[in-house]
Coordinates of C-alpha atoms in Angstrom, one line a residue:
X1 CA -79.6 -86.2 33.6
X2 CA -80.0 -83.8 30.7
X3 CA -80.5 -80.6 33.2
X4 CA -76.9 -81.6 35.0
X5 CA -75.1 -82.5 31.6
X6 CA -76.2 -78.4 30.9
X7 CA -74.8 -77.5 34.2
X8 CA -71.4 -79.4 33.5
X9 CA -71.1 -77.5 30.3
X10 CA -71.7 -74.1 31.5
X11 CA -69.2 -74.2 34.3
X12 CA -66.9 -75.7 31.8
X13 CA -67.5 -73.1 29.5
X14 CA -67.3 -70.3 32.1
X15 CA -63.4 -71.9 33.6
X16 CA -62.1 -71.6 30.3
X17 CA -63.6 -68.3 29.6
X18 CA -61.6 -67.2 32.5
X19 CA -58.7 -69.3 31.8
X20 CA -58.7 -68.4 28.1
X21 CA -58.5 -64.1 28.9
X22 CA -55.4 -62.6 27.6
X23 CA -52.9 -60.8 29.8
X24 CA -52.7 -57.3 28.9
X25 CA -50.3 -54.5 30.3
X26 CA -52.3 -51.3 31.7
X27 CA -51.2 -48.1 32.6
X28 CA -53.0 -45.9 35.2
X29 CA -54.4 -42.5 34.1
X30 CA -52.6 -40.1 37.1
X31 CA -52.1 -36.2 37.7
X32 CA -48.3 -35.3 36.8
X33 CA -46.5 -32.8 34.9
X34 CA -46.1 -33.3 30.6
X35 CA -44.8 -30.9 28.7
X36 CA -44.2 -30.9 24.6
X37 CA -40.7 -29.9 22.9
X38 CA -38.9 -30.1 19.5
X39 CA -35.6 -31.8 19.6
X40 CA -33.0 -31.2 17.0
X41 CA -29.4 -31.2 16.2
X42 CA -27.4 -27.7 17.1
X43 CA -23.4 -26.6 17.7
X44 CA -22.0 -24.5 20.0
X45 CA -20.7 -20.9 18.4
X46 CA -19.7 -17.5 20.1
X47 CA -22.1 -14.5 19.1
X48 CA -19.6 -12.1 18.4
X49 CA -15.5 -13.3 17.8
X50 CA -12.9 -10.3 17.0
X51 CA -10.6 -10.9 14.0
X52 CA -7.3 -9.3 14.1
X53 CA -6.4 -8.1 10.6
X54 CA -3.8 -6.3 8.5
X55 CA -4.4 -2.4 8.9
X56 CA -2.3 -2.1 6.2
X57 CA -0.1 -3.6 3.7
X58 CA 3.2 -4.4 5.0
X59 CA 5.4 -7.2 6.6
X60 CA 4.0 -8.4 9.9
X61 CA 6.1 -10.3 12.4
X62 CA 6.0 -13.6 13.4
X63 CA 3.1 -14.7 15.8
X64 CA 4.3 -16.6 18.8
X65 CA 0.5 -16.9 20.0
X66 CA -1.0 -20.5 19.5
X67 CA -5.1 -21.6 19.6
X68 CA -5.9 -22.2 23.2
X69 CA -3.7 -19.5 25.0
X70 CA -5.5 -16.8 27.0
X71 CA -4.9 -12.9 26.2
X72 CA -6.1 -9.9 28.2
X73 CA -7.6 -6.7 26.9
X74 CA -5.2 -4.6 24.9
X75 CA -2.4 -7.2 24.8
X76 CA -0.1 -6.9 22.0
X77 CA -0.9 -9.7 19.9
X78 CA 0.6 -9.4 16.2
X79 CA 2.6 -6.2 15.5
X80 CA 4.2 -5.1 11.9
X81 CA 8.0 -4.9 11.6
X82 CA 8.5 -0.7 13.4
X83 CA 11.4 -0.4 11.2
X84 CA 9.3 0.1 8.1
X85 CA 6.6 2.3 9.8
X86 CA 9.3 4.5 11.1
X87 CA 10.8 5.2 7.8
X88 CA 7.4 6.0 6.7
X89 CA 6.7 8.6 9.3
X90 CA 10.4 10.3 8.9
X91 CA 9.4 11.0 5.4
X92 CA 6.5 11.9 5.4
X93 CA 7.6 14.3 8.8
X94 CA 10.7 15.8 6.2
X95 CA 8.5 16.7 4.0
X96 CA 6.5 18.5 6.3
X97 CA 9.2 20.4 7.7
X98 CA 10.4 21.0 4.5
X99 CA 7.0 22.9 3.2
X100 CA 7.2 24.8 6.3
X101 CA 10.9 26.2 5.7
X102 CA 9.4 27.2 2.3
X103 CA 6.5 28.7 3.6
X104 CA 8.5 30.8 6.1
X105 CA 10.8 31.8 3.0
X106 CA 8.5 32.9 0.8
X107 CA 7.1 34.7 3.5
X108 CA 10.7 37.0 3.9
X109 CA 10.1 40.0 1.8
X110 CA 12.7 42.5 3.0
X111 CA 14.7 42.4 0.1
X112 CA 11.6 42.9 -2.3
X113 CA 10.8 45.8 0.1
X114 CA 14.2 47.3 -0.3
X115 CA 14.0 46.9 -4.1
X116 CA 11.0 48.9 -4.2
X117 CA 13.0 51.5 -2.6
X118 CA 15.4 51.1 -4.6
X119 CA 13.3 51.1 -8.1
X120 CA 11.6 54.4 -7.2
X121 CA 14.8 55.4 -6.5
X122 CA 15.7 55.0 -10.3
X123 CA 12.6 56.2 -11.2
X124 CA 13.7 59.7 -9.8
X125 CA 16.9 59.9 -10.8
X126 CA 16.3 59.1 -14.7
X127 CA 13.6 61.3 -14.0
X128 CA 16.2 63.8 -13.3
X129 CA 18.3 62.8 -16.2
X130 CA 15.3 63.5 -18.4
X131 CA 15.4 67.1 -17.2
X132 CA 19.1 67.6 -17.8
X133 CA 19.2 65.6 -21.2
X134 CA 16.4 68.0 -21.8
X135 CA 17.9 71.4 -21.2
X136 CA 21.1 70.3 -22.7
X137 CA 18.8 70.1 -26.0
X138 CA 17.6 73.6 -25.4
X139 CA 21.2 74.4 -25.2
X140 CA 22.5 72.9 -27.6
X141 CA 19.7 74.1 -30.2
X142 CA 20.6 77.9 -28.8
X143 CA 24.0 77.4 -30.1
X144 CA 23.4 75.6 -32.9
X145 CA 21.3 78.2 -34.1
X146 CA 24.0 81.0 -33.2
X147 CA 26.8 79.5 -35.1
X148 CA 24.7 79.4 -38.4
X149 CA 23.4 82.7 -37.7
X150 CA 27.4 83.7 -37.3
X151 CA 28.0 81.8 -40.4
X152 CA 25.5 83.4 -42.7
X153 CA 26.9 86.7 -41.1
X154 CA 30.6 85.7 -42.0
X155 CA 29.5 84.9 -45.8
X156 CA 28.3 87.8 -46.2
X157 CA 31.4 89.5 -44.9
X158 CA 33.8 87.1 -47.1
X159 CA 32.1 88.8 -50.4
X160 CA 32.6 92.5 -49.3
X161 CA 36.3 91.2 -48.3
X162 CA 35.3 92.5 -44.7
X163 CA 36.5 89.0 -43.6
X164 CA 39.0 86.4 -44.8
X165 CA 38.6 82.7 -46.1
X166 CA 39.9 81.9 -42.4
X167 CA 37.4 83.5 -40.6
X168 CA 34.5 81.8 -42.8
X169 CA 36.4 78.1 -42.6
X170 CA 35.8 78.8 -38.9
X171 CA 32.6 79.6 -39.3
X172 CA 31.7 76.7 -40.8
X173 CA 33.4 74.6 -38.4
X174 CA 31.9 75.8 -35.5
X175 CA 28.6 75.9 -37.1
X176 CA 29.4 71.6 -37.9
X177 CA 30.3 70.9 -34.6
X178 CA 27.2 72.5 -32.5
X179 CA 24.8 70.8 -35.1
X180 CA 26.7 67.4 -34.2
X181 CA 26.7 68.3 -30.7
X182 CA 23.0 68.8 -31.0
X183 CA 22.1 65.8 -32.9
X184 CA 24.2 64.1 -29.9
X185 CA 22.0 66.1 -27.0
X186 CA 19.1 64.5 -29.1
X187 CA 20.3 61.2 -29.0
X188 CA 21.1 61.3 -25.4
X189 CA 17.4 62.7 -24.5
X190 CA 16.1 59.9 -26.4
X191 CA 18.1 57.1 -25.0
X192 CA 17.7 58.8 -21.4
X193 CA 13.3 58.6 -22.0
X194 CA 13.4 55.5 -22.8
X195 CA 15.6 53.8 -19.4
X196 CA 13.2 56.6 -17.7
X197 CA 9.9 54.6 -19.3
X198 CA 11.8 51.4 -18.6
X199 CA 12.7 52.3 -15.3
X200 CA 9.2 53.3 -14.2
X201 CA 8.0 49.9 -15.1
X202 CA 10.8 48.3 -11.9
X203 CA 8.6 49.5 -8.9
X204 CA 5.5 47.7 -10.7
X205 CA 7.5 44.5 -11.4
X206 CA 8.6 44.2 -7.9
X207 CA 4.9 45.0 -6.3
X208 CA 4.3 42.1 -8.8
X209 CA 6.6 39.8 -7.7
X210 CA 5.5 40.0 -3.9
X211 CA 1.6 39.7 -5.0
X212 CA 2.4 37.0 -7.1
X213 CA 4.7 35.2 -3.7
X214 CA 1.6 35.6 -2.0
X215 CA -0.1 33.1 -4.9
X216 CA 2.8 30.6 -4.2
X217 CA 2.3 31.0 -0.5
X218 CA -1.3 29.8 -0.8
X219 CA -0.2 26.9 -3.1
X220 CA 2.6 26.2 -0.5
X221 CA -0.2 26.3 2.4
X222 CA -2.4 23.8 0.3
X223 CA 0.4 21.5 -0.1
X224 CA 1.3 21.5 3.7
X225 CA -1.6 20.9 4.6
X226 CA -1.4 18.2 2.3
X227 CA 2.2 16.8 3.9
X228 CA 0.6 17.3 7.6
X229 CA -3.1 15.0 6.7
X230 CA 0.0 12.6 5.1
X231 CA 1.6 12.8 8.2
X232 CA -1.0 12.0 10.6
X233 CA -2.1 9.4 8.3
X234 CA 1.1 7.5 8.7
X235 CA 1.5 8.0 12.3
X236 CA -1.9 6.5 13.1
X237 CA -0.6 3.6 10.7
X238 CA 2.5 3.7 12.9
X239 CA -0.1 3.3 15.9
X240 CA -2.1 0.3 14.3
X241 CA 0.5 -1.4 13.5
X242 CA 1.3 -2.7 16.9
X243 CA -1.8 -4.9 17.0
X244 CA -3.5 -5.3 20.5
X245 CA -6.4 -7.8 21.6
X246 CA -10.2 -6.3 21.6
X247 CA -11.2 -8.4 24.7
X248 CA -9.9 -10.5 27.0
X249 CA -10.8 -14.3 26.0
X250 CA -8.6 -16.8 24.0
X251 CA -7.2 -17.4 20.8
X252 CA -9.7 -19.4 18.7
X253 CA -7.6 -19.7 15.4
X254 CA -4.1 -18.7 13.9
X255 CA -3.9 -18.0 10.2
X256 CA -0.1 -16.5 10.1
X257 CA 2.8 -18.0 12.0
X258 CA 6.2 -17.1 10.0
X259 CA 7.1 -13.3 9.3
X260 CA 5.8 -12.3 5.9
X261 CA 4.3 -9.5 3.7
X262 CA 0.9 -9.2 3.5
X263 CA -1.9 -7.3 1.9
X264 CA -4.3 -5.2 4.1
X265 CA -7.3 -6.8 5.5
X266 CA -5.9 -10.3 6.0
X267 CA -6.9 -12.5 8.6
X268 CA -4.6 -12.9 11.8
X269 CA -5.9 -14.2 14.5
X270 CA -9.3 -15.2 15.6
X271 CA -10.0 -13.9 19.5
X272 CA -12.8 -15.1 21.4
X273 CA -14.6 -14.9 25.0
X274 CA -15.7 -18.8 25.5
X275 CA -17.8 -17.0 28.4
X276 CA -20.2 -16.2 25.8
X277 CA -20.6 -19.9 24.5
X278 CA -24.3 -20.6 23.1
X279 CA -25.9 -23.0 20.7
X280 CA -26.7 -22.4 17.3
X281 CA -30.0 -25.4 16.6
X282 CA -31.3 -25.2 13.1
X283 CA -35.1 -26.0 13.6
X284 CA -38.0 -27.3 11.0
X285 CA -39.9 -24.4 9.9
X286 CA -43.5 -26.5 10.7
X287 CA -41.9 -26.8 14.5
X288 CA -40.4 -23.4 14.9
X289 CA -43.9 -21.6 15.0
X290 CA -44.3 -23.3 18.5
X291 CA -40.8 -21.9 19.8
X292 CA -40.8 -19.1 21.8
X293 CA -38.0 -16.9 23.3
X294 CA -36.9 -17.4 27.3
X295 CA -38.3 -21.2 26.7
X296 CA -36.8 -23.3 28.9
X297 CA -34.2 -25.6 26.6
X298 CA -32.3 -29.1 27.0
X299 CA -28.6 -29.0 25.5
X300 CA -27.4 -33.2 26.4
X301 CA -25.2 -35.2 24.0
X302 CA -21.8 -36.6 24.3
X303 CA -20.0 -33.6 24.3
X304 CA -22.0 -32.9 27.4
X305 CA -21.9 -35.9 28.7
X306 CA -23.5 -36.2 32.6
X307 CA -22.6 -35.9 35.9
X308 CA -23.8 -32.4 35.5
X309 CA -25.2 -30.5 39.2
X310 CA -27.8 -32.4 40.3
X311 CA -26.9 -35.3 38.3
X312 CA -28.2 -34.4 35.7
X313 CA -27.3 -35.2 31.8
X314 CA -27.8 -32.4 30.4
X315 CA -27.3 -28.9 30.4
X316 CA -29.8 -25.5 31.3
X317 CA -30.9 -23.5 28.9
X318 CA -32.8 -21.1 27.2
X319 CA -34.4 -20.0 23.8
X320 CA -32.3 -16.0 22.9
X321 CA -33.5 -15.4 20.0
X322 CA -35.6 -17.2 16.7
X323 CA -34.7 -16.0 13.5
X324 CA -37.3 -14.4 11.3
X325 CA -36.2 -15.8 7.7
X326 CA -35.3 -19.7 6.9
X327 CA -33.7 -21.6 4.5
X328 CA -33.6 -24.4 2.5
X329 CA -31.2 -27.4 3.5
X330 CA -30.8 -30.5 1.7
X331 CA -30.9 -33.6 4.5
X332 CA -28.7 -36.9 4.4
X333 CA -31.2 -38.4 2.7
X334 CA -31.4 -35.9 0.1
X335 CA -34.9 -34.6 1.6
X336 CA -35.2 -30.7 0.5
X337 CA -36.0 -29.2 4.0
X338 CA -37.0 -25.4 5.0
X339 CA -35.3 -24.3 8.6
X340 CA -35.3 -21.8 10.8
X341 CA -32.1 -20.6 13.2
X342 CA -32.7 -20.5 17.0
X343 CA -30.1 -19.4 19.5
X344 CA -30.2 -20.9 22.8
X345 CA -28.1 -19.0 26.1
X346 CA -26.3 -21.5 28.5
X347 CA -27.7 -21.7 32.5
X348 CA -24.5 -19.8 33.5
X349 CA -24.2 -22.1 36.1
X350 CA -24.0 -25.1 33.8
X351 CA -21.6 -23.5 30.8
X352 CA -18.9 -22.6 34.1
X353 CA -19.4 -26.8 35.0
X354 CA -19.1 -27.4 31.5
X355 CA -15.9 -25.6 30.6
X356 CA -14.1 -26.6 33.6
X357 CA -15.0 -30.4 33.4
X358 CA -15.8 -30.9 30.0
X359 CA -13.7 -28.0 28.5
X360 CA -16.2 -27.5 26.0
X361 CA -15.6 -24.9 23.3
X362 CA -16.3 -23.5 19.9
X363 CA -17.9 -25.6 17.2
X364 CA -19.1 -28.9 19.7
X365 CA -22.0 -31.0 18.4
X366 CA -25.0 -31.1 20.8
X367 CA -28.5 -31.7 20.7
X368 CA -31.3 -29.5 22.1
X369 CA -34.9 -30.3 23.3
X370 CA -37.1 -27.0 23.4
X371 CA -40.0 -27.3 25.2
X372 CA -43.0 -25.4 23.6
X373 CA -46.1 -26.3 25.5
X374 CA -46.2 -27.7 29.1
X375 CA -48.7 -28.2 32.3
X376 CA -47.7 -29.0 35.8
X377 CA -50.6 -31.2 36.3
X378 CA -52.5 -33.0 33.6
X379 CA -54.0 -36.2 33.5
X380 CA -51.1 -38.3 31.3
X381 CA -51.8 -41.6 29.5
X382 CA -48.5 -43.8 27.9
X383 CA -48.2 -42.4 23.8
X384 CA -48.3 -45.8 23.3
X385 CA -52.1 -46.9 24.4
X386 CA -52.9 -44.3 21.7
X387 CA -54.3 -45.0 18.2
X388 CA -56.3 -43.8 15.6
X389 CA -60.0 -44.7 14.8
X390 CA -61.9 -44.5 11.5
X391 CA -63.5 -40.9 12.0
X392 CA -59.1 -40.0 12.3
X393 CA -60.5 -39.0 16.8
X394 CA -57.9 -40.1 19.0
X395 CA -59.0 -43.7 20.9
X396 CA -57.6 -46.2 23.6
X397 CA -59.0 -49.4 25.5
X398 CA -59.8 -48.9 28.7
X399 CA -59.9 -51.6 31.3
X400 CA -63.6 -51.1 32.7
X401 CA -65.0 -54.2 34.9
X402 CA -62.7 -56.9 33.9
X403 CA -63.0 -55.8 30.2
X404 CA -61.6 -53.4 27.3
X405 CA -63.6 -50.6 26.1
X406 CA -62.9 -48.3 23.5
X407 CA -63.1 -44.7 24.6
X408 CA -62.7 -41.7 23.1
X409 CA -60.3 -39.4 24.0
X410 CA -59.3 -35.6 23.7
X411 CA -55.6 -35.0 23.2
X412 CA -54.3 -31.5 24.6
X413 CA -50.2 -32.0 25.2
X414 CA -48.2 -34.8 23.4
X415 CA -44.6 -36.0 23.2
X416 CA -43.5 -39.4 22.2
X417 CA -43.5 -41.1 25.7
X418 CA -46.6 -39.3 26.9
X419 CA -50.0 -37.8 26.2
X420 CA -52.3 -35.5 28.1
X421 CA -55.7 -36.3 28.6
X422 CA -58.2 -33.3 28.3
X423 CA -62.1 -35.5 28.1
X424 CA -62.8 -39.5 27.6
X425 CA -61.1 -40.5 30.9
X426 CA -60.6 -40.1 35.0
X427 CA -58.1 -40.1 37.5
X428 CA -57.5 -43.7 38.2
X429 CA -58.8 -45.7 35.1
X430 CA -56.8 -47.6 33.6
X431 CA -55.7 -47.9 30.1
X432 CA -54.0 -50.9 27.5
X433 CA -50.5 -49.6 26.9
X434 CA -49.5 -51.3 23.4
X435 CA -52.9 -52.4 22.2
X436 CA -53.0 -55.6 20.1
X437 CA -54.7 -55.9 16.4
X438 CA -56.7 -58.4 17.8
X439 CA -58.5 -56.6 21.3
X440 CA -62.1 -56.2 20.7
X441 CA -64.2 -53.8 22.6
X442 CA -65.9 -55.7 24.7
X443 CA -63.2 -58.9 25.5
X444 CA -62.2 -59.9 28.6
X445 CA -58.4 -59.3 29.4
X446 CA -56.3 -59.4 32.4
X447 CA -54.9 -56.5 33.6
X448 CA -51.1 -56.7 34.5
X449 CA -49.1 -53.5 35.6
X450 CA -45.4 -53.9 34.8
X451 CA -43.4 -53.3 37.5
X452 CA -42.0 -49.3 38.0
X453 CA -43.4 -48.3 34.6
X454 CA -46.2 -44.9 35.4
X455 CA -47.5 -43.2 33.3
X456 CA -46.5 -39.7 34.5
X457 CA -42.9 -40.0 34.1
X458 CA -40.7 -37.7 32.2
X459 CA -38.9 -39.1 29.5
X460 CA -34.9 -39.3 29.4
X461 CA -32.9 -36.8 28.3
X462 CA -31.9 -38.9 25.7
X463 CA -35.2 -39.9 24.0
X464 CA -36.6 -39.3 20.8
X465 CA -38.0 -35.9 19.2
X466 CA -41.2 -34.9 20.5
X467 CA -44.4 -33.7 18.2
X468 CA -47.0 -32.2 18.6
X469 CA -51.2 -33.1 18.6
X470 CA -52.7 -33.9 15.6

């Protein structure tokens, strides 16, 4: 009685054991691909854009371009008003031309030749005049001193009565009028040595005049040179001024539409090749380390959009370039955050889909997913069925004869769908996706495998940011 009132209890005890397990849903442990990324925020930007500007001051013409329109390689696409330039080139050409008549007149020295001539000329002939001035001196000294000799003879003759009062009246005239004729003679020589010294000086002058031309024809030189650098200048303004496009692409941005004067260097137009579209991602400095230039990059977001070759949603790319300094950004929610730039090339094949079908351009918001470690095949596990024991080791419950079992895993590759499994599990086990609070090692559970859920699948474009291992 006793022994089967035992035996009614045990198999009572036993059905409800296995009618009491909970249901638990399990993920297999299988080979497939996993990789790890960084997703962040980015915008599409051109690496280089060409800004037409004023080359000079001066009024520019109206710009007829608008943002959108295509323009070719050396299309005119802003030009000053010519009238202006050309007034400034005539100038500055008179003004050349007008040094060079100068030059080639100060150069003309015929007449200062011929005045050299001239001067020595004079220089002979007072010479000359000297001589004659001179001798009429000598002359007239000879006769002076004959007419006083005469008159002291004629005195002489007066007193003895030899000679009458007449003939010493006579005397005494002709003895007055050779000293005033000599006193004249003097005078004459005097004046005539002193037009002689002033005419020797003429010769010198004009030798000094044409040395002192050569002075002015360096200083006209300098100042032609001067006129010509002016020139040139204001022709190769002339030349700027008709503004042309760089490149052929499109017109990005207008700043001027009405004809106006304005100072040099301001803005124009903004001219871009859209060929050249890339995305500019501003990435955590703690995540950049892991990024690496040619990795293989995810650009998806609205302004993408799908429908993409291969029906994908998302767009090919790759990492270009990572910048080597960072800086600090404040986030939405006021968090003080250090970043790092990364520049990220379009699949060439993708950016020609997307600017036909999607027309995207300059400026777009997107989001990028850079992948920075990856395996082919790994042994993957669901994130989820992770979690952390006291020791801080990575742990799951796996399913092992009908009950859980905490093992202990190593973690190589993880994202936030999946995790790759380096030690603590095989091929084929299977594993407690969202483990409960209350599973204890040991407890019997059912194992239920939701329907199309693996473990080795790669996550949506769309999912959240990856991270790495701790």
């Amino acid at each position: 009685m006793i022994g089967g009132l035992v035996l009614v209890v045990a198999i009572g005890v036993c059905a409800w054991s296995l009618w009491s397990r909970p249901a638990v849903e399990v993920a297999e442990v299988r080979e497939g691909p996993i990789r790890q990324f960084v997703d962040e925020r980015g915008k599409t930007r051109l690496p280089d854009t060409c800004r037409v500007t004023m080359p000079l001051a001066g009024r520019v013409e109206a710009i007829t371009l608008r943002e959108g329109d295509e323009v070719s390689r050396g299309e005119i696409v802003a030009r000053l008003v010519p009238l202006d330039l050309d007034l400034t080139v005539e100038e500055a050409r008179a003004v050349v031309e007008r040094l060079e008549a100068a030059i080639r007149e100060n150069a003309y020295r015929a007449i200062e030749e011929t005045a050299i001539k001239q001067a020595e000329q004079f220089v002979q002939s007072m010479a000359d005049t000297v001589k004659v001035a001179a001798t009429r001196v000598s002359s007239g000294q000879d006769k002076y001193d004959y007419h006083k000799k005469d008159l002291a003879r004629v005195e002489r003759l007066v007193e003895s009565r030899a000679q009458s009062e007449e003939d010493l009246d006579r005397s005494r005239l002709n003895e007055a009028q050779a000293k005033w004729d000599l006193r004249q003679d003097e005078f004459v020589l005097s004046a005539t040595q002193a037009l002689a010294a002033a005419t020797n000086l003429m010769p010198t002058m004009v030798r000094q005049y044409i040395e002192r031309k050569s002075y002015t024809e360096a200083v006209l030189k300098k100042q032609l040179a001067e006129a010509t650098a002016r020139l040139r200048q204001v022709e190769q303004d002339q030349k700027r001024g008709t503004m042309t496009s760089p490149i052929d692409g499109v017109v990005l941005k207008r700043h001027v539409t009405n004809e106006q004067f304005l100072p040099a260097g301001t803005e124009l137009l903004e001219i871009g090749r859209l060929e050249d579209l890339e995305v500019e991602a501003e990435v955590l400095s703690v995540d950049v380390g892991n990024v690496r230039e040619k990795a293989a990059v995810e650009i998806y977001g609205p302004a993408i959009g799908g429908g993409l070759p291969g029906g994908r949603d998302y767009a090919a790319g790759t990492v270009d370039k990572v910048y080597p300094a960072g800086f600090t950004k404040i986030s939405s929610l006021g968090v003080e955050q250090q970043r790092v730039v990364v520049i990220i090339h379009f699949q060439p094949d993708d950016l020609q889909w997307l600017r036909a079908e999607r027309d995207l351009g300059v400026g777009y918001r997107v989001r990028v997913r850079i992948t920075t470690r990856e395996a082919p095949r790994a042994l993957v596990i669901p994130r989820s069925a992770l979690f952390r024991a006291a020791d801080g080791d990575w742990n799951v419950y796996a399913v092992r004869e009908g009950r859980v079992r905490i093992a202990k895993v190593q973690i190589g590759i993880l994202n936030d769908k999946r995790a790759q499994v380096i030690d603590g599990l095989a091929s084929g086990e299977l594993v407690v996706r969202a483990p409960e609070g209350d599973l204890e090692d040991g407890q019997r559970v059912k194992a239920v495998v939701k329907p199309g859920a693996e473990a080795n699948d790669e996550p949506p474009a769309a999912s959240v940011e990856g991270q790495a291992a701790d």
